[in-house]
Amino acid sequence: MTLRVLIVDDEPEFLRRFSAAVLSDPRLQLVGAVPTGHAGIAQLDRQRPDVLLLDLGLPDLRGVEVIRHAAAHHPGCDVLVVTMFGDDAHVVESIEAGATGYLLKDASTERVVAS
């Protein structure tokens, strides 16, 4: 079974790194990689991925708003937060909004793919 993955991150370096990680695993299919929350919601609605890799610090929306949209409109989509924010408040807010996992951006490529 191939999992369809959408990545939403405004930092080009991380967008490239996460895209390369997804593309490196034959069990994963990259369906989009976008830099804003609004573009992420549009791609989420259009592509209906199985997994959403999401940064919390986006330029136009808070990442938690994208999580809430995914939870409300795409309950079968697992949301994996990949961010620099490792404090309890961000973790709890993300999980309460519907995220199913949480990784820091310094996680290895292998860890991102495994998650």
Short mmCIF file of N, CA and C in Angstrom, two decimals:
data_model
loop_
_atom_site.label_atom_id
_atom_site.label_comp_id
_atom_site.label_asym_id
_atom_site.label_seq_id
_atom_site.Cartn_x
_atom_site.Cartn_y
_atom_site.Cartn_z
N MET A 1 0.84 -1.18 0.00
CA MET A 1 0.00 0.00 0.00
C MET A 1 0.89 1.25 0.00
N THR A 2 0.60 2.17 -0.86
CA THR A 2 1.34 3.43 -0.95
C THR A 2 0.58 4.51 -0.19
N LEU A 3 1.29 5.22 0.66
CA LEU A 3 0.70 6.34 1.39
C LEU A 3 0.95 7.64 0.64
N ARG A 4 -0.09 8.41 0.44
CA ARG A 4 0.00 9.70 -0.25
C ARG A 4 0.31 10.78 0.79
N VAL A 5 1.36 11.57 0.54
CA VAL A 5 1.85 12.54 1.52
C VAL A 5 1.82 13.96 0.95
N LEU A 6 1.31 14.88 1.75
CA LEU A 6 1.34 16.31 1.44
C LEU A 6 2.21 16.99 2.49
N ILE A 7 3.10 17.89 2.04
CA ILE A 7 3.99 18.62 2.95
C ILE A 7 3.64 20.10 2.90
N VAL A 8 3.51 20.72 4.08
CA VAL A 8 3.26 22.16 4.18
C VAL A 8 4.33 22.74 5.10
N ASP A 9 5.25 23.51 4.52
CA ASP A 9 6.33 24.14 5.28
C ASP A 9 6.81 25.36 4.51
N ASP A 10 6.96 26.49 5.18
CA ASP A 10 7.35 27.72 4.50
C ASP A 10 8.86 27.89 4.33
N GLU A 11 9.65 27.03 4.93
CA GLU A 11 11.10 27.13 4.81
C GLU A 11 11.58 26.23 3.68
N PRO A 12 12.14 26.83 2.60
CA PRO A 12 12.54 26.05 1.43
C PRO A 12 13.48 24.88 1.74
N GLU A 13 14.41 25.07 2.68
CA GLU A 13 15.35 24.00 3.02
C GLU A 13 14.61 22.77 3.56
N PHE A 14 13.68 23.01 4.48
CA PHE A 14 12.94 21.89 5.06
C PHE A 14 11.95 21.30 4.06
N LEU A 15 11.34 22.13 3.23
CA LEU A 15 10.43 21.64 2.20
C LEU A 15 11.18 20.67 1.28
N ARG A 16 12.39 21.05 0.87
CA ARG A 16 13.21 20.17 0.02
C ARG A 16 13.61 18.90 0.76
N ARG A 17 14.04 19.06 2.01
CA ARG A 17 14.50 17.90 2.79
C ARG A 17 13.37 16.89 3.02
N PHE A 18 12.21 17.38 3.41
CA PHE A 18 11.09 16.48 3.66
C PHE A 18 10.59 15.85 2.36
N SER A 19 10.59 16.63 1.29
CA SER A 19 10.19 16.07 -0.02
C SER A 19 11.13 14.95 -0.43
N ALA A 20 12.43 15.18 -0.27
CA ALA A 20 13.42 14.15 -0.62
C ALA A 20 13.23 12.91 0.25
N ALA A 21 12.92 13.11 1.53
CA ALA A 21 12.69 11.97 2.42
C ALA A 21 11.51 11.13 1.94
N VAL A 22 10.42 11.79 1.59
CA VAL A 22 9.24 11.07 1.10
C VAL A 22 9.55 10.35 -0.21
N LEU A 23 10.21 11.05 -1.11
CA LEU A 23 10.54 10.46 -2.42
C LEU A 23 11.52 9.31 -2.32
N SER A 24 12.26 9.22 -1.22
CA SER A 24 13.25 8.16 -1.05
C SER A 24 12.64 6.82 -0.66
N ASP A 25 11.38 6.83 -0.29
CA ASP A 25 10.74 5.60 0.18
C ASP A 25 9.66 5.17 -0.79
N PRO A 26 9.78 3.98 -1.38
CA PRO A 26 8.79 3.53 -2.36
C PRO A 26 7.38 3.32 -1.79
N ARG A 27 7.25 3.29 -0.48
CA ARG A 27 5.93 3.13 0.14
C ARG A 27 5.18 4.45 0.23
N LEU A 28 5.88 5.55 -0.12
CA LEU A 28 5.30 6.89 0.00
C LEU A 28 5.21 7.55 -1.36
N GLN A 29 4.16 8.34 -1.56
CA GLN A 29 3.99 9.11 -2.79
C GLN A 29 3.77 10.57 -2.41
N LEU A 30 4.61 11.45 -2.92
CA LEU A 30 4.48 12.88 -2.65
C LEU A 30 3.41 13.45 -3.57
N VAL A 31 2.33 13.99 -2.98
CA VAL A 31 1.25 14.56 -3.79
C VAL A 31 1.27 16.07 -3.81
N GLY A 32 2.14 16.68 -3.00
CA GLY A 32 2.27 18.12 -3.00
C GLY A 32 3.23 18.59 -1.93
N ALA A 33 3.83 19.75 -2.17
CA ALA A 33 4.72 20.39 -1.20
C ALA A 33 4.52 21.90 -1.37
N VAL A 34 3.90 22.52 -0.39
CA VAL A 34 3.51 23.93 -0.51
C VAL A 34 3.97 24.73 0.71
N PRO A 35 4.15 26.08 0.52
CA PRO A 35 4.74 26.89 1.59
C PRO A 35 3.78 27.67 2.48
N THR A 36 2.47 27.55 2.28
CA THR A 36 1.54 28.34 3.10
C THR A 36 0.38 27.49 3.59
N GLY A 37 -0.27 27.98 4.63
CA GLY A 37 -1.43 27.28 5.17
C GLY A 37 -2.60 27.25 4.22
N HIS A 38 -2.87 28.37 3.55
CA HIS A 38 -3.99 28.40 2.60
C HIS A 38 -3.75 27.43 1.44
N ALA A 39 -2.52 27.40 0.92
CA ALA A 39 -2.19 26.45 -0.16
C ALA A 39 -2.27 25.02 0.37
N GLY A 40 -1.89 24.82 1.63
CA GLY A 40 -1.98 23.48 2.23
C GLY A 40 -3.41 23.00 2.32
N ILE A 41 -4.31 23.87 2.76
CA ILE A 41 -5.73 23.49 2.84
C ILE A 41 -6.28 23.19 1.45
N ALA A 42 -5.94 24.02 0.46
CA ALA A 42 -6.41 23.78 -0.91
C ALA A 42 -5.91 22.44 -1.43
N GLN A 43 -4.63 22.13 -1.20
CA GLN A 43 -4.08 20.85 -1.66
C GLN A 43 -4.67 19.69 -0.87
N LEU A 44 -4.89 19.89 0.41
CA LEU A 44 -5.50 18.86 1.24
C LEU A 44 -6.88 18.50 0.70
N ASP A 45 -7.67 19.51 0.36
CA ASP A 45 -9.01 19.26 -0.17
C ASP A 45 -8.97 18.64 -1.56
N ARG A 46 -7.98 19.03 -2.36
CA ARG A 46 -7.88 18.53 -3.73
C ARG A 46 -7.26 17.14 -3.79
N GLN A 47 -6.17 16.93 -3.07
CA GLN A 47 -5.39 15.69 -3.18
C GLN A 47 -5.83 14.59 -2.22
N ARG A 48 -6.45 14.96 -1.11
CA ARG A 48 -6.89 14.01 -0.09
C ARG A 48 -5.78 13.02 0.30
N PRO A 49 -4.68 13.54 0.86
CA PRO A 49 -3.56 12.66 1.22
C PRO A 49 -3.88 11.79 2.42
N ASP A 50 -3.07 10.76 2.58
CA ASP A 50 -3.17 9.89 3.76
C ASP A 50 -2.43 10.50 4.95
N VAL A 51 -1.36 11.26 4.62
CA VAL A 51 -0.50 11.86 5.64
C VAL A 51 -0.23 13.32 5.28
N LEU A 52 -0.32 14.18 6.28
CA LEU A 52 0.03 15.58 6.12
C LEU A 52 1.21 15.87 7.04
N LEU A 53 2.36 16.24 6.46
CA LEU A 53 3.51 16.71 7.24
C LEU A 53 3.37 18.22 7.31
N LEU A 54 3.29 18.77 8.50
CA LEU A 54 2.90 20.16 8.66
C LEU A 54 3.79 20.91 9.63
N ASP A 55 4.27 22.07 9.20
CA ASP A 55 4.98 23.01 10.06
C ASP A 55 3.94 23.85 10.79
N LEU A 56 4.20 24.21 12.03
CA LEU A 56 3.26 25.05 12.78
C LEU A 56 3.42 26.53 12.47
N GLY A 57 4.65 26.97 12.16
CA GLY A 57 4.93 28.38 11.95
C GLY A 57 4.83 28.77 10.50
N LEU A 58 3.63 28.99 10.02
CA LEU A 58 3.40 29.37 8.62
C LEU A 58 3.16 30.87 8.51
N PRO A 59 3.43 31.46 7.34
CA PRO A 59 3.32 32.91 7.22
C PRO A 59 1.89 33.46 7.18
N ASP A 60 0.92 32.64 6.81
CA ASP A 60 -0.43 33.15 6.62
C ASP A 60 -1.47 32.60 7.59
N LEU A 61 -1.25 31.43 8.12
CA LEU A 61 -2.16 30.79 9.08
C LEU A 61 -1.32 30.10 10.15
N ARG A 62 -1.90 29.94 11.30
CA ARG A 62 -1.25 29.09 12.30
C ARG A 62 -1.43 27.65 11.85
N GLY A 63 -0.39 26.86 11.99
CA GLY A 63 -0.47 25.45 11.59
C GLY A 63 -1.61 24.71 12.25
N VAL A 64 -1.94 25.10 13.48
CA VAL A 64 -3.03 24.44 14.19
C VAL A 64 -4.36 24.62 13.46
N GLU A 65 -4.52 25.72 12.72
CA GLU A 65 -5.74 25.91 11.93
C GLU A 65 -5.82 24.89 10.79
N VAL A 66 -4.68 24.58 10.21
CA VAL A 66 -4.64 23.56 9.16
C VAL A 66 -4.96 22.19 9.76
N ILE A 67 -4.44 21.94 10.96
CA ILE A 67 -4.74 20.67 11.65
C ILE A 67 -6.24 20.56 11.89
N ARG A 68 -6.85 21.63 12.38
CA ARG A 68 -8.30 21.60 12.64
C ARG A 68 -9.10 21.35 11.37
N HIS A 69 -8.67 21.96 10.27
CA HIS A 69 -9.35 21.73 8.98
C HIS A 69 -9.22 20.26 8.58
N ALA A 70 -8.02 19.73 8.70
CA ALA A 70 -7.80 18.32 8.34
C ALA A 70 -8.66 17.40 9.21
N ALA A 71 -8.69 17.66 10.51
CA ALA A 71 -9.48 16.82 11.42
C ALA A 71 -10.97 16.89 11.11
N ALA A 72 -11.45 18.07 10.75
CA ALA A 72 -12.88 18.24 10.48
C ALA A 72 -13.31 17.70 9.12
N HIS A 73 -12.46 17.88 8.11
CA HIS A 73 -12.85 17.55 6.74
C HIS A 73 -12.20 16.28 6.17
N HIS A 74 -11.13 15.83 6.79
CA HIS A 74 -10.39 14.66 6.30
C HIS A 74 -9.94 13.80 7.48
N PRO A 75 -10.90 13.23 8.21
CA PRO A 75 -10.56 12.49 9.44
C PRO A 75 -9.65 11.28 9.20
N GLY A 76 -9.57 10.79 7.99
CA GLY A 76 -8.70 9.66 7.69
C GLY A 76 -7.26 10.05 7.43
N CYS A 77 -6.98 11.34 7.41
CA CYS A 77 -5.63 11.84 7.15
C CYS A 77 -4.87 11.98 8.47
N ASP A 78 -3.72 11.32 8.57
CA ASP A 78 -2.87 11.48 9.74
C ASP A 78 -2.06 12.77 9.60
N VAL A 79 -2.07 13.59 10.63
CA VAL A 79 -1.32 14.84 10.61
C VAL A 79 -0.09 14.69 11.49
N LEU A 80 1.07 14.81 10.87
CA LEU A 80 2.34 14.73 11.58
C LEU A 80 2.94 16.13 11.60
N VAL A 81 3.02 16.72 12.76
CA VAL A 81 3.60 18.05 12.91
C VAL A 81 5.12 17.91 12.92
N VAL A 82 5.78 18.69 12.09
CA VAL A 82 7.24 18.73 12.04
C VAL A 82 7.62 20.19 12.21
N THR A 83 8.18 20.54 13.36
CA THR A 83 8.36 21.95 13.70
C THR A 83 9.58 22.18 14.58
N MET A 84 9.91 23.44 14.76
CA MET A 84 10.98 23.84 15.68
C MET A 84 10.44 23.98 17.11
N PHE A 85 9.13 24.10 17.26
CA PHE A 85 8.51 24.33 18.56
C PHE A 85 8.36 23.02 19.33
N GLY A 86 9.18 22.80 20.33
CA GLY A 86 9.12 21.55 21.09
C GLY A 86 8.54 21.71 22.48
N ASP A 87 8.01 22.90 22.79
CA ASP A 87 7.47 23.13 24.13
C ASP A 87 6.12 22.44 24.30
N ASP A 88 5.77 22.21 25.56
CA ASP A 88 4.53 21.50 25.89
C ASP A 88 3.29 22.17 25.32
N ALA A 89 3.23 23.50 25.36
CA ALA A 89 2.04 24.22 24.89
C ALA A 89 1.76 23.93 23.42
N HIS A 90 2.79 23.97 22.57
CA HIS A 90 2.60 23.69 21.14
C HIS A 90 2.23 22.23 20.90
N VAL A 91 2.87 21.33 21.62
CA VAL A 91 2.57 19.90 21.47
C VAL A 91 1.12 19.62 21.86
N VAL A 92 0.72 20.10 23.01
CA VAL A 92 -0.65 19.84 23.51
C VAL A 92 -1.68 20.46 22.57
N GLU A 93 -1.46 21.71 22.15
CA GLU A 93 -2.42 22.37 21.25
C GLU A 93 -2.55 21.60 19.94
N SER A 94 -1.44 21.11 19.41
CA SER A 94 -1.47 20.35 18.15
C SER A 94 -2.23 19.04 18.30
N ILE A 95 -1.96 18.32 19.37
CA ILE A 95 -2.62 17.04 19.61
C ILE A 95 -4.12 17.26 19.85
N GLU A 96 -4.45 18.28 20.64
CA GLU A 96 -5.87 18.58 20.90
C GLU A 96 -6.60 18.97 19.61
N ALA A 97 -5.90 19.61 18.67
CA ALA A 97 -6.52 20.01 17.40
C ALA A 97 -6.71 18.83 16.46
N GLY A 98 -5.98 17.73 16.71
CA GLY A 98 -6.16 16.54 15.87
C GLY A 98 -4.89 15.94 15.30
N ALA A 99 -3.73 16.51 15.61
CA ALA A 99 -2.48 15.92 15.12
C ALA A 99 -2.30 14.53 15.72
N THR A 100 -1.73 13.64 14.92
CA THR A 100 -1.51 12.27 15.39
C THR A 100 -0.05 12.00 15.73
N GLY A 101 0.84 12.95 15.42
CA GLY A 101 2.25 12.79 15.73
C GLY A 101 2.95 14.13 15.74
N TYR A 102 4.16 14.15 16.32
CA TYR A 102 4.88 15.40 16.50
C TYR A 102 6.37 15.10 16.46
N LEU A 103 7.08 15.73 15.53
CA LEU A 103 8.53 15.59 15.42
C LEU A 103 9.18 16.96 15.37
N LEU A 104 10.37 17.07 15.91
CA LEU A 104 11.13 18.30 15.76
C LEU A 104 11.83 18.29 14.41
N LYS A 105 12.08 19.47 13.84
CA LYS A 105 12.66 19.57 12.51
C LYS A 105 14.07 18.99 12.42
N ASP A 106 14.74 18.84 13.55
CA ASP A 106 16.08 18.27 13.49
C ASP A 106 16.06 16.74 13.49
N ALA A 107 14.86 16.14 13.40
CA ALA A 107 14.76 14.69 13.30
C ALA A 107 15.43 14.20 12.04
N SER A 108 16.01 13.03 12.09
CA SER A 108 16.68 12.47 10.92
C SER A 108 15.68 12.15 9.82
N THR A 109 16.18 12.08 8.60
CA THR A 109 15.34 11.71 7.46
C THR A 109 14.69 10.36 7.70
N GLU A 110 15.44 9.43 8.25
CA GLU A 110 14.90 8.10 8.55
C GLU A 110 13.75 8.17 9.54
N ARG A 111 13.88 9.03 10.52
CA ARG A 111 12.83 9.18 11.54
C ARG A 111 11.57 9.77 10.92
N VAL A 112 11.74 10.77 10.03
CA VAL A 112 10.60 11.38 9.36
C VAL A 112 9.87 10.34 8.51
N VAL A 113 10.61 9.56 7.74
CA VAL A 113 10.00 8.53 6.89
C VAL A 113 9.31 7.47 7.73
N ALA A 114 9.96 7.04 8.79
CA ALA A 114 9.37 6.00 9.66
C ALA A 114 8.08 6.49 10.32
N SER A 115 8.05 7.75 10.68
CA SER A 115 6.87 8.31 11.35
C SER A 115 5.72 8.44 10.38
#
